[in-house]
DNA sequence: AATGAATGAGCCTTCATTCAT
DNA sequence: GATGAATGAAGGCTCATTCAT
């Protein structure tokens, strides 16, 4: 299993280093999520992970490389989740699939907010943003075709774009108070459900 | 109430002041949209509006105050649009309402990107963000209740949250190529439609 | 007469600004000369010219741009000095020319040390270094051909390279104690003299 | 003086230590020459010699100490070369001596660039620079007195300063293209020759 | 009132050097 | 003794904001 460190970073070679890297990444998640990419400062990330600024830069040679690593980790989580969903999709009704989608996004939890901070906001390179989106869309489109066999490829891709957007709302739900949150999730479930059912009916 | 005498002397100045402010706001829209709140610089906004930096600060005493002004203007646009929709809603079918929603969001066009830059991204004060969202949600909830008479207030508010999120996708569609854009808009229309129809059926 | 500010710098537009620029340049000369390009810090240059660091960067948007401006000024001094020498050269004996060369270099005084710090040392872009040398060599070669009519162009250029190097020693003499300095200058005069006389005899 | 017993156990380690030191010094020469003293980093020198940074600091407790060691080695090379020249000088004509000087400097070749990086550029302590120069000047002065018997001590020292400077041009010639390089070296030979001949005539 | 020069906190990043393993 | 992680001062540079002219 490759490390999450990417481009140019020094891989830690000792136990201590791995712990440090983990602490930095967690602090990075927190700060980027709270402040957004631009407003986050490396100094604060270092402080929150009790790391000297120089040590932070040993493992992540730039602010962007830290963001990259964080995003990569998120992409891996998501990709493998999508792969699982794709396997189960053929046996699912649209209703079940809708729930599965929402449950999965809800499980990503705080990480979604991070992705928003790093991808949707300015500051990240356009290329990375584009690649990230393509990955997400592709994963969803595949799931859709597995669940709704007669769905045309083009149509599945358009739907994926829409669905991906809708599912982002699940992350947003995290900011609401528990009661409102629950209601909101139920409503999103419903939205996805009627959408998927309509799609299935169209293809029949 | 001022006499024509004194107002005559002041008019040119006021006139110029208004032009200045307008120029600054336009430049602000452009720069915030292109770069995002954090990366935008007051110096560039001043330059693009051919305004001395000192003059810019005379009218808008801080970067945040400029962003506030821009956001307020956007809120007013939207609010009045929502008011119109609310008037027409009672006579609309869910299908028509869905189209009306999407058309309206599409008409906001570039302004949406600005709102994203100023609200969704970090950098703006939390307070402002909250107020902004409340306004948007309230407007949509009212429209929904006008169109679907038996809708409970609580339910209309939950739906508004969901719907607002979905409609944001319309702004995102602006980044796609024309062909994909058209398909995407059609798909969003469909999503909103089935959602609204389901809501109406629930209340019957 | 164009300002000495180059690439990207904001030209001062007020009296105050010009004074500031002059103060910065003087401080730049001092610090670069004392420490060399790399070891010189913009902070120190700012402090020595009683300038806020931000103001320094207003006029010289990078460390390199300041070095460029300083070097340009030196090149202009030198170029015009060479032009004068070139005019007088036809009427001079090699002996007189040798003295004129040394006197001229001695008059450049401290500025020579600056050029060494900015050109001969690492840190400056290679391109700038190359252009600078070409200018100096060309000037000397022209003077030589004016003073020694029958000198072939190629030969004058080779001699210019050698002569330029020798004349740099005049700058180095500045570091010696006055007594040693005087002897050294006399010796360099002699060296240049015998070299130029030999060159003239060769062409006869 | 150690017994062969104990020294036998240590030998392999010493051997390895020597190799290490040699590797570090070679890397140091390369990096200092390429980048100059300031821009060279201990980390790169460690990497190029396949040495852990901690080990590098075991042998050379500071960047300056490494530079010192390198410079000392160069001084030794030069000193012994000068000693040889001093032995041969009594039997040489000024013409031959000029060639011998130039040939010797040319033989130092790349090492000269290192010396420039470490001595002429700022960054080295003034003390070291002064000592280095004194050594070089003393060596040349001795050679001159051996070759030109009646030369006064003071005069020989002044000439040594001049000559040392001129001979540095030989190192600079290394940067020219081969053809230009050859011409340049020939020209420097001529310069040194006429200078030495003039000196001899003066003393007669 | 308009202009633009001045200010300085703070950002990202580098690197010589030390120290725990 | 070797290794490489840790440290933190310092550097170049930006930009929101203020103030003198």
Tab-separated table of N, CA and C in Angstrom, chain A residues 63-193:
chain	number	residue	atom	x	y	z
A	63	UNK	N	2.549	23.814	0.302
A	63	UNK	CA	1.158	23.820	0.742
A	63	UNK	C	0.325	22.973	-0.224
A	64	UNK	N	0.605	23.158	-1.501
A	64	UNK	CA	-0.162	22.427	-2.486
A	64	UNK	C	0.042	20.925	-2.365
A	65	UNK	N	1.259	20.517	-2.056
A	65	UNK	CA	1.512	19.076	-1.969
A	65	UNK	C	0.732	18.463	-0.803
A	66	UNK	N	0.544	19.235	0.239
A	66	UNK	CA	-0.253	18.719	1.353
A	66	UNK	C	-1.713	18.573	0.918
A	67	UNK	N	-2.194	19.586	0.253
A	67	UNK	CA	-3.570	19.522	-0.252
A	67	UNK	C	-3.731	18.331	-1.190
A	68	UNK	N	-2.735	18.143	-2.034
A	68	UNK	CA	-2.771	17.017	-2.974
A	68	UNK	C	-2.893	15.695	-2.241
A	69	UNK	N	-2.059	15.535	-1.244
A	69	UNK	CA	-2.055	14.283	-0.501
A	69	UNK	C	-3.409	14.039	0.148
A	70	UNK	N	-3.955	15.094	0.690
A	70	UNK	CA	-5.245	14.970	1.355
A	70	UNK	C	-6.331	14.593	0.346
A	71	UNK	N	-6.257	15.245	-0.789
A	71	UNK	CA	-7.267	14.985	-1.809
A	71	UNK	C	-7.119	13.567	-2.346
A	72	UNK	N	-5.886	13.145	-2.539
A	72	UNK	CA	-5.655	11.791	-3.047
A	72	UNK	C	-6.273	10.771	-2.108
A	73	UNK	N	-6.070	10.995	-0.831
A	73	UNK	CA	-6.607	10.058	0.134
A	73	UNK	C	-8.124	10.004	0.020
A	74	UNK	N	-8.711	11.169	-0.143
A	74	UNK	CA	-10.158	11.220	-0.270
A	74	UNK	C	-10.607	10.502	-1.541
A	75	UNK	N	-9.888	10.731	-2.610
A	75	UNK	CA	-10.246	10.082	-3.867
A	75	UNK	C	-10.180	8.570	-3.710
A	76	UNK	N	-9.163	8.101	-3.010
A	76	UNK	CA	-9.051	6.648	-2.836
A	76	UNK	C	-10.220	6.080	-2.041
A	77	UNK	N	-10.546	6.736	-0.942
A	77	UNK	CA	-11.724	6.338	-0.166
A	77	UNK	C	-12.929	6.219	-1.074
A	78	UNK	N	-13.160	7.297	-1.790
A	78	UNK	CA	-14.359	7.382	-2.604
A	78	UNK	C	-14.358	6.335	-3.709
A	79	UNK	N	-13.236	6.230	-4.362
A	79	UNK	CA	-13.154	5.285	-5.470
A	79	UNK	C	-13.455	3.866	-5.011
A	80	UNK	N	-12.881	3.506	-3.892
A	80	UNK	CA	-13.115	2.125	-3.461
A	80	UNK	C	-14.575	1.960	-3.016
A	81	UNK	N	-15.141	3.004	-2.409
A	81	UNK	CA	-16.560	2.943	-2.053
A	81	UNK	C	-17.426	2.780	-3.288
A	82	UNK	N	-17.099	3.541	-4.311
A	82	UNK	CA	-17.869	3.443	-5.562
A	82	UNK	C	-17.737	2.045	-6.165
A	83	UNK	N	-16.548	1.491	-6.055
A	83	UNK	CA	-16.346	0.151	-6.619
A	83	UNK	C	-17.255	-0.857	-5.919
A	84	UNK	N	-17.332	-0.744	-4.622
A	84	UNK	CA	-18.219	-1.638	-3.875
A	84	UNK	C	-19.666	-1.457	-4.315
A	85	UNK	N	-20.066	-0.197	-4.391
A	85	UNK	CA	-21.439	0.085	-4.831
A	85	UNK	C	-21.707	-0.488	-6.221
A	86	UNK	N	-20.716	-0.353	-7.087
A	86	UNK	CA	-20.908	-0.850	-8.452
A	86	UNK	C	-21.149	-2.355	-8.447
A	87	UNK	N	-20.484	-3.047	-7.543
A	87	UNK	CA	-20.675	-4.499	-7.443
A	87	UNK	C	-22.085	-4.851	-6.982
A	88	UNK	N	-22.568	-4.062	-6.044
A	88	UNK	CA	-23.871	-4.396	-5.469
A	88	UNK	C	-25.037	-3.869	-6.305
A	89	UNK	N	-24.748	-2.882	-7.121
A	89	UNK	CA	-25.817	-2.196	-7.852
A	89	UNK	C	-26.740	-3.102	-8.664
A	90	UNK	N	-26.217	-4.109	-9.370
A	90	UNK	CA	-27.077	-4.928	-10.239
A	90	UNK	C	-28.244	-5.560	-9.489
A	91	UNK	N	-28.026	-5.797	-8.189
A	91	UNK	CA	-29.079	-6.466	-7.427
A	91	UNK	C	-30.002	-5.490	-6.694
A	92	UNK	N	-29.841	-4.233	-6.957
A	92	UNK	CA	-30.582	-3.246	-6.177
A	92	UNK	C	-31.744	-2.629	-6.955
A	93	UNK	N	-32.772	-2.282	-6.220
A	93	UNK	CA	-33.848	-1.483	-6.809
A	93	UNK	C	-33.394	-0.024	-6.750
A	94	UNK	N	-33.987	0.825	-7.538
A	94	UNK	CA	-33.636	2.255	-7.482
A	94	UNK	C	-33.778	2.790	-6.064
A	95	UNK	N	-34.782	2.340	-5.388
A	95	UNK	CA	-35.011	2.779	-4.020
A	95	UNK	C	-33.810	2.429	-3.129
A	96	UNK	N	-33.389	1.205	-3.244
A	96	UNK	CA	-32.234	0.773	-2.450
A	96	UNK	C	-30.966	1.521	-2.863
A	97	UNK	N	-30.837	1.724	-4.141
A	97	UNK	CA	-29.641	2.409	-4.623
A	97	UNK	C	-29.587	3.842	-4.089
A	98	UNK	N	-30.742	4.480	-4.101
A	98	UNK	CA	-30.796	5.851	-3.584
A	98	UNK	C	-30.296	5.887	-2.136
A	99	UNK	N	-30.812	4.975	-1.357
A	99	UNK	CA	-30.365	4.926	0.036
A	99	UNK	C	-28.872	4.636	0.135
A	100	UNK	N	-28.423	3.729	-0.689
A	100	UNK	CA	-27.003	3.376	-0.651
A	100	UNK	C	-26.127	4.578	-0.984
A	101	UNK	N	-26.550	5.321	-1.981
A	101	UNK	CA	-25.798	6.532	-2.343
A	101	UNK	C	-25.713	7.495	-1.157
A	102	UNK	N	-26.850	7.774	-0.599
A	102	UNK	CA	-26.882	8.746	0.494
A	102	UNK	C	-26.100	8.224	1.707
A	103	UNK	N	-26.279	6.975	2.009
A	103	UNK	CA	-25.545	6.407	3.135
A	103	UNK	C	-24.040	6.523	2.909
A	104	UNK	N	-23.657	6.212	1.701
A	104	UNK	CA	-22.229	6.270	1.414
A	104	UNK	C	-21.691	7.692	1.563
A	105	UNK	N	-22.392	8.646	0.997
A	105	UNK	CA	-21.929	10.031	1.115
A	105	UNK	C	-21.918	10.467	2.581
A	106	UNK	N	-22.929	10.034	3.297
A	106	UNK	CA	-22.981	10.417	4.711
A	106	UNK	C	-21.789	9.817	5.458
A	107	UNK	N	-21.375	8.628	5.022
A	107	UNK	CA	-20.251	7.985	5.706
A	107	UNK	C	-18.944	8.747	5.452
A	108	UNK	N	-18.910	9.440	4.333
A	108	UNK	CA	-17.687	10.204	4.050
A	108	UNK	C	-17.573	11.375	5.009
A	109	UNK	N	-18.740	11.816	5.458
A	109	UNK	CA	-18.745	12.712	6.599
A	109	UNK	C	-17.932	13.985	6.385
A	110	UNK	N	-17.094	14.241	7.331
A	110	UNK	CA	-16.331	15.492	7.334
A	110	UNK	C	-15.430	15.584	6.102
A	111	UNK	N	-15.027	14.447	5.613
A	111	UNK	CA	-14.095	14.473	4.491
A	111	UNK	C	-14.663	15.204	3.275
A	112	UNK	N	-15.993	15.150	3.164
A	112	UNK	CA	-16.612	15.855	2.049
A	112	UNK	C	-16.320	17.349	2.127
A	113	UNK	N	-16.410	17.895	3.304
A	113	UNK	CA	-16.181	19.332	3.456
A	113	UNK	C	-14.764	19.683	3.035
A	114	UNK	N	-13.893	18.757	3.339
A	114	UNK	CA	-12.512	18.985	2.931
A	114	UNK	C	-12.420	19.063	1.419
A	115	UNK	N	-13.037	18.108	0.769
A	115	UNK	CA	-12.987	18.084	-0.685
A	115	UNK	C	-13.536	19.381	-1.248
A	116	UNK	N	-14.602	19.870	-0.642
A	116	UNK	CA	-15.166	21.133	-1.107
A	116	UNK	C	-14.131	22.243	-0.955
A	117	UNK	N	-13.490	22.263	0.189
A	117	UNK	CA	-12.500	23.312	0.437
A	117	UNK	C	-11.342	23.246	-0.558
A	118	UNK	N	-10.980	22.026	-0.936
A	118	UNK	CA	-9.798	21.878	-1.790
A	118	UNK	C	-10.109	21.864	-3.277
A	119	UNK	N	-11.312	21.491	-3.621
A	119	UNK	CA	-11.603	21.337	-5.044
A	119	UNK	C	-12.530	22.416	-5.567
A	120	UNK	N	-13.640	22.595	-4.897
A	120	UNK	CA	-14.614	23.527	-5.432
A	120	UNK	C	-14.154	24.962	-5.302
A	121	UNK	N	-13.402	25.241	-4.252
A	121	UNK	CA	-12.941	26.605	-4.067
A	121	UNK	C	-11.755	26.889	-4.973
A	122	UNK	N	-11.473	28.151	-5.161
A	122	UNK	CA	-10.288	28.540	-5.919
A	122	UNK	C	-9.070	28.137	-5.107
A	123	UNK	N	-7.927	28.120	-5.747
A	123	UNK	CA	-6.702	27.851	-5.017
A	123	UNK	C	-6.070	26.547	-5.485
A	124	UNK	N	-6.894	25.543	-5.730
A	124	UNK	CA	-6.335	24.301	-6.254
A	124	UNK	C	-6.085	24.475	-7.742
A	125	UNK	N	-5.172	23.698	-8.292
A	125	UNK	CA	-4.910	23.824	-9.717
A	125	UNK	C	-6.108	23.278	-10.486
A	126	UNK	N	-6.387	23.898	-11.611
A	126	UNK	CA	-7.530	23.502	-12.412
A	126	UNK	C	-7.434	22.047	-12.861
A	127	UNK	N	-6.235	21.656	-13.189
A	127	UNK	CA	-6.030	20.291	-13.677
A	127	UNK	C	-6.485	19.282	-12.644
A	128	UNK	N	-6.015	19.476	-11.433
A	128	UNK	CA	-6.381	18.551	-10.371
A	128	UNK	C	-7.891	18.514	-10.185
A	129	UNK	N	-8.484	19.678	-10.200
A	129	UNK	CA	-9.936	19.747	-10.046
A	129	UNK	C	-10.625	18.919	-11.117
A	130	UNK	N	-10.174	19.114	-12.348
A	130	UNK	CA	-10.817	18.420	-13.462
A	130	UNK	C	-10.678	16.902	-13.308
A	131	UNK	N	-9.479	16.464	-12.990
A	131	UNK	CA	-9.253	15.027	-12.847
A	131	UNK	C	-10.135	14.451	-11.740
A	132	UNK	N	-10.178	15.180	-10.651
A	132	UNK	CA	-10.977	14.749	-9.516
A	132	UNK	C	-12.444	14.560	-9.912
A	133	UNK	N	-12.983	15.544	-10.564
A	133	UNK	CA	-14.387	15.454	-10.977
A	133	UNK	C	-14.635	14.307	-11.929
A	134	UNK	N	-13.724	14.145	-12.856
A	134	UNK	CA	-13.900	13.073	-13.834
A	134	UNK	C	-13.969	11.728	-13.115
A	135	UNK	N	-13.113	11.564	-12.138
A	135	UNK	CA	-13.100	10.315	-11.382
A	135	UNK	C	-14.443	10.082	-10.693
A	136	UNK	N	-14.919	11.101	-10.018
A	136	UNK	CA	-16.172	10.982	-9.303
A	136	UNK	C	-17.321	10.683	-10.276
A	137	UNK	N	-17.365	11.444	-11.342
A	137	UNK	CA	-18.453	11.251	-12.296
A	137	UNK	C	-18.421	9.860	-12.914
A	138	UNK	N	-17.219	9.448	-13.275
A	138	UNK	CA	-17.088	8.124	-13.892
A	138	UNK	C	-17.601	7.034	-12.955
A	139	UNK	N	-17.227	7.136	-11.682
A	139	UNK	CA	-17.657	6.132	-10.708
A	139	UNK	C	-19.168	6.064	-10.600
A	140	UNK	N	-19.787	7.202	-10.530
A	140	UNK	CA	-21.249	7.224	-10.402
A	140	UNK	C	-21.930	6.701	-11.668
A	141	UNK	N	-21.384	7.116	-12.804
A	141	UNK	CA	-21.992	6.666	-14.058
A	141	UNK	C	-21.962	5.143	-14.148
A	142	UNK	N	-20.885	4.559	-13.755
A	142	UNK	CA	-20.771	3.092	-13.798
A	142	UNK	C	-21.825	2.434	-12.907
A	143	UNK	N	-21.945	2.966	-11.716
A	143	UNK	CA	-22.938	2.423	-10.801
A	143	UNK	C	-24.337	2.498	-11.422
A	144	UNK	N	-24.617	3.636	-12.009
A	144	UNK	CA	-25.938	3.828	-12.614
A	144	UNK	C	-26.209	2.792	-13.705
A	145	UNK	N	-25.242	2.561	-14.541
A	145	UNK	CA	-25.448	1.595	-15.631
A	145	UNK	C	-25.588	0.182	-15.090
A	146	UNK	N	-24.911	-0.090	-14.001
A	146	UNK	CA	-25.064	-1.413	-13.401
A	146	UNK	C	-26.464	-1.598	-12.813
A	147	UNK	N	-26.997	-0.507	-12.287
A	147	UNK	CA	-28.300	-0.625	-11.635
A	147	UNK	C	-29.456	-0.534	-12.623
A	148	UNK	N	-29.242	0.236	-13.651
A	148	UNK	CA	-30.307	0.421	-14.656
A	148	UNK	C	-29.753	-0.013	-16.002
A	149	UNK	N	-29.845	-1.299	-16.293
A	149	UNK	CA	-29.138	-1.922	-17.411
A	149	UNK	C	-29.328	-1.234	-18.753
A	150	UNK	N	-30.536	-0.773	-19.018
A	150	UNK	CA	-30.760	-0.247	-20.363
A	150	UNK	C	-30.331	1.197	-20.519
A	151	UNK	N	-29.743	1.751	-19.496
A	151	UNK	CA	-29.354	3.163	-19.539
A	151	UNK	C	-28.228	3.393	-20.558
A	152	UNK	N	-28.459	4.371	-21.431
A	152	UNK	CA	-27.421	4.682	-22.429
A	152	UNK	C	-26.223	5.324	-21.719
A	153	UNK	N	-25.055	5.128	-22.308
A	153	UNK	CA	-23.837	5.654	-21.678
A	153	UNK	C	-23.906	7.172	-21.508
A	154	UNK	N	-24.253	7.849	-22.588
A	154	UNK	CA	-24.304	9.316	-22.526
A	154	UNK	C	-25.257	9.778	-21.427
A	155	UNK	N	-26.406	9.128	-21.386
A	155	UNK	CA	-27.405	9.512	-20.390
A	155	UNK	C	-26.875	9.261	-18.967
A	156	UNK	N	-26.169	8.165	-18.804
A	156	UNK	CA	-25.639	7.853	-17.474
A	156	UNK	C	-24.639	8.922	-17.036
A	157	UNK	N	-23.941	9.456	-17.996
A	157	UNK	CA	-22.941	10.467	-17.634
A	157	UNK	C	-23.578	11.801	-17.260
A	158	UNK	N	-24.594	12.141	-17.986
A	158	UNK	CA	-25.305	13.370	-17.620
A	158	UNK	C	-25.922	13.218	-16.236
A	159	UNK	N	-26.535	12.074	-16.022
A	159	UNK	CA	-27.135	11.846	-14.707
A	159	UNK	C	-26.091	11.875	-13.589
A	160	UNK	N	-24.920	11.358	-13.903
A	160	UNK	CA	-23.864	11.328	-12.880
A	160	UNK	C	-23.503	12.743	-12.435
A	161	UNK	N	-23.439	13.636	-13.398
A	161	UNK	CA	-23.113	15.019	-13.058
A	161	UNK	C	-24.162	15.572	-12.097
A	162	UNK	N	-25.405	15.347	-12.447
A	162	UNK	CA	-26.496	15.850	-11.617
A	162	UNK	C	-26.466	15.185	-10.233
A	163	UNK	N	-26.294	13.894	-10.248
A	163	UNK	CA	-26.339	13.141	-9.000
A	163	UNK	C	-25.179	13.521	-8.075
A	164	UNK	N	-24.037	13.681	-8.683
A	164	UNK	CA	-22.885	14.059	-7.878
A	164	UNK	C	-23.174	15.373	-7.164
A	165	UNK	N	-23.724	16.267	-7.915
A	165	UNK	CA	-24.048	17.555	-7.295
A	165	UNK	C	-25.040	17.386	-6.155
A	166	UNK	N	-26.073	16.630	-6.407
A	166	UNK	CA	-27.091	16.440	-5.373
A	166	UNK	C	-26.475	15.814	-4.119
A	167	UNK	N	-25.629	14.868	-4.335
A	167	UNK	CA	-25.053	14.164	-3.193
A	167	UNK	C	-24.134	15.048	-2.365
A	168	UNK	N	-23.634	16.101	-2.992
A	168	UNK	CA	-22.809	17.029	-2.218
A	168	UNK	C	-23.630	17.645	-1.095
A	169	UNK	N	-24.920	17.704	-1.310
A	169	UNK	CA	-25.776	18.288	-0.284
A	169	UNK	C	-25.693	17.477	1.014
A	170	UNK	N	-25.352	16.211	0.877
A	170	UNK	CA	-25.255	15.370	2.068
A	170	UNK	C	-24.153	15.902	2.987
A	171	UNK	N	-23.084	16.340	2.361
A	171	UNK	CA	-21.998	16.915	3.150
A	171	UNK	C	-22.484	18.187	3.832
A	172	UNK	N	-23.189	19.004	3.054
A	172	UNK	CA	-23.701	20.251	3.598
A	172	UNK	C	-24.620	20.019	4.788
A	173	UNK	N	-25.296	18.881	4.776
A	173	UNK	CA	-26.219	18.584	5.873
A	173	UNK	C	-25.500	18.510	7.214
A	174	UNK	N	-24.193	18.233	7.138
A	174	UNK	CA	-23.414	18.113	8.362
A	174	UNK	C	-23.402	19.388	9.182
A	175	UNK	N	-23.668	20.512	8.530
A	175	UNK	CA	-23.606	21.778	9.257
A	175	UNK	C	-24.908	22.107	10.000
A	176	UNK	N	-25.942	21.368	9.700
A	176	UNK	CA	-27.239	21.641	10.349
A	176	UNK	C	-27.273	21.009	11.740
A	177	UNK	N	-28.237	21.445	12.505
A	177	UNK	CA	-28.431	20.834	13.829
A	177	UNK	C	-29.007	19.421	13.647
A	178	UNK	N	-28.747	18.534	14.580
A	178	UNK	CA	-29.123	17.109	14.432
A	178	UNK	C	-30.536	16.890	13.915
A	179	UNK	N	-31.495	17.563	14.510
A	179	UNK	CA	-32.882	17.336	14.091
A	179	UNK	C	-33.067	17.703	12.620
A	180	UNK	N	-32.632	18.911	12.276
A	180	UNK	CA	-32.762	19.372	10.891
A	180	UNK	C	-31.959	18.457	9.973
A	181	UNK	N	-30.861	18.002	10.494
A	181	UNK	CA	-29.990	17.154	9.709
A	181	UNK	C	-30.713	15.881	9.282
A	182	UNK	N	-31.377	15.288	10.235
A	182	UNK	CA	-32.070	14.041	9.945
A	182	UNK	C	-33.147	14.244	8.887
A	183	UNK	N	-33.901	15.263	9.083
A	183	UNK	CA	-34.966	15.559	8.110
A	183	UNK	C	-34.385	15.786	6.724
A	184	UNK	N	-33.285	16.524	6.736
A	184	UNK	CA	-32.664	16.869	5.455
A	184	UNK	C	-32.198	15.619	4.723
A	185	UNK	N	-31.544	14.740	5.474
A	185	UNK	CA	-31.066	13.512	4.841
A	185	UNK	C	-32.226	12.713	4.265
A	186	UNK	N	-33.304	12.655	5.023
A	186	UNK	CA	-34.471	11.915	4.532
A	186	UNK	C	-34.985	12.532	3.236
A	187	UNK	N	-34.936	13.837	3.202
A	187	UNK	CA	-35.447	14.527	2.008
A	187	UNK	C	-34.550	14.272	0.800
A	188	UNK	N	-33.266	14.269	1.051
A	188	UNK	CA	-32.340	13.995	-0.049
A	188	UNK	C	-32.547	12.561	-0.549
A	189	UNK	N	-32.745	11.675	0.381
A	189	UNK	CA	-33.051	10.288	0.001
A	189	UNK	C	-34.222	10.246	-0.954
A	190	UNK	N	-35.231	10.981	-0.592
A	190	UNK	CA	-36.446	10.989	-1.409
A	190	UNK	C	-36.158	11.545	-2.797
A	191	UNK	N	-35.421	12.654	-2.801
A	191	UNK	CA	-35.084	13.274	-4.083
A	191	UNK	C	-34.349	12.293	-4.986
A	192	UNK	N	-33.363	11.654	-4.438
A	192	UNK	CA	-32.576	10.722	-5.246
A	192	UNK	C	-33.467	9.563	-5.704
A	193	UNK	N	-34.318	9.144	-4.807
A	193	UNK	CA	-35.189	8.005	-5.132
A	193	UNK	C	-36.094	8.312	-6.328
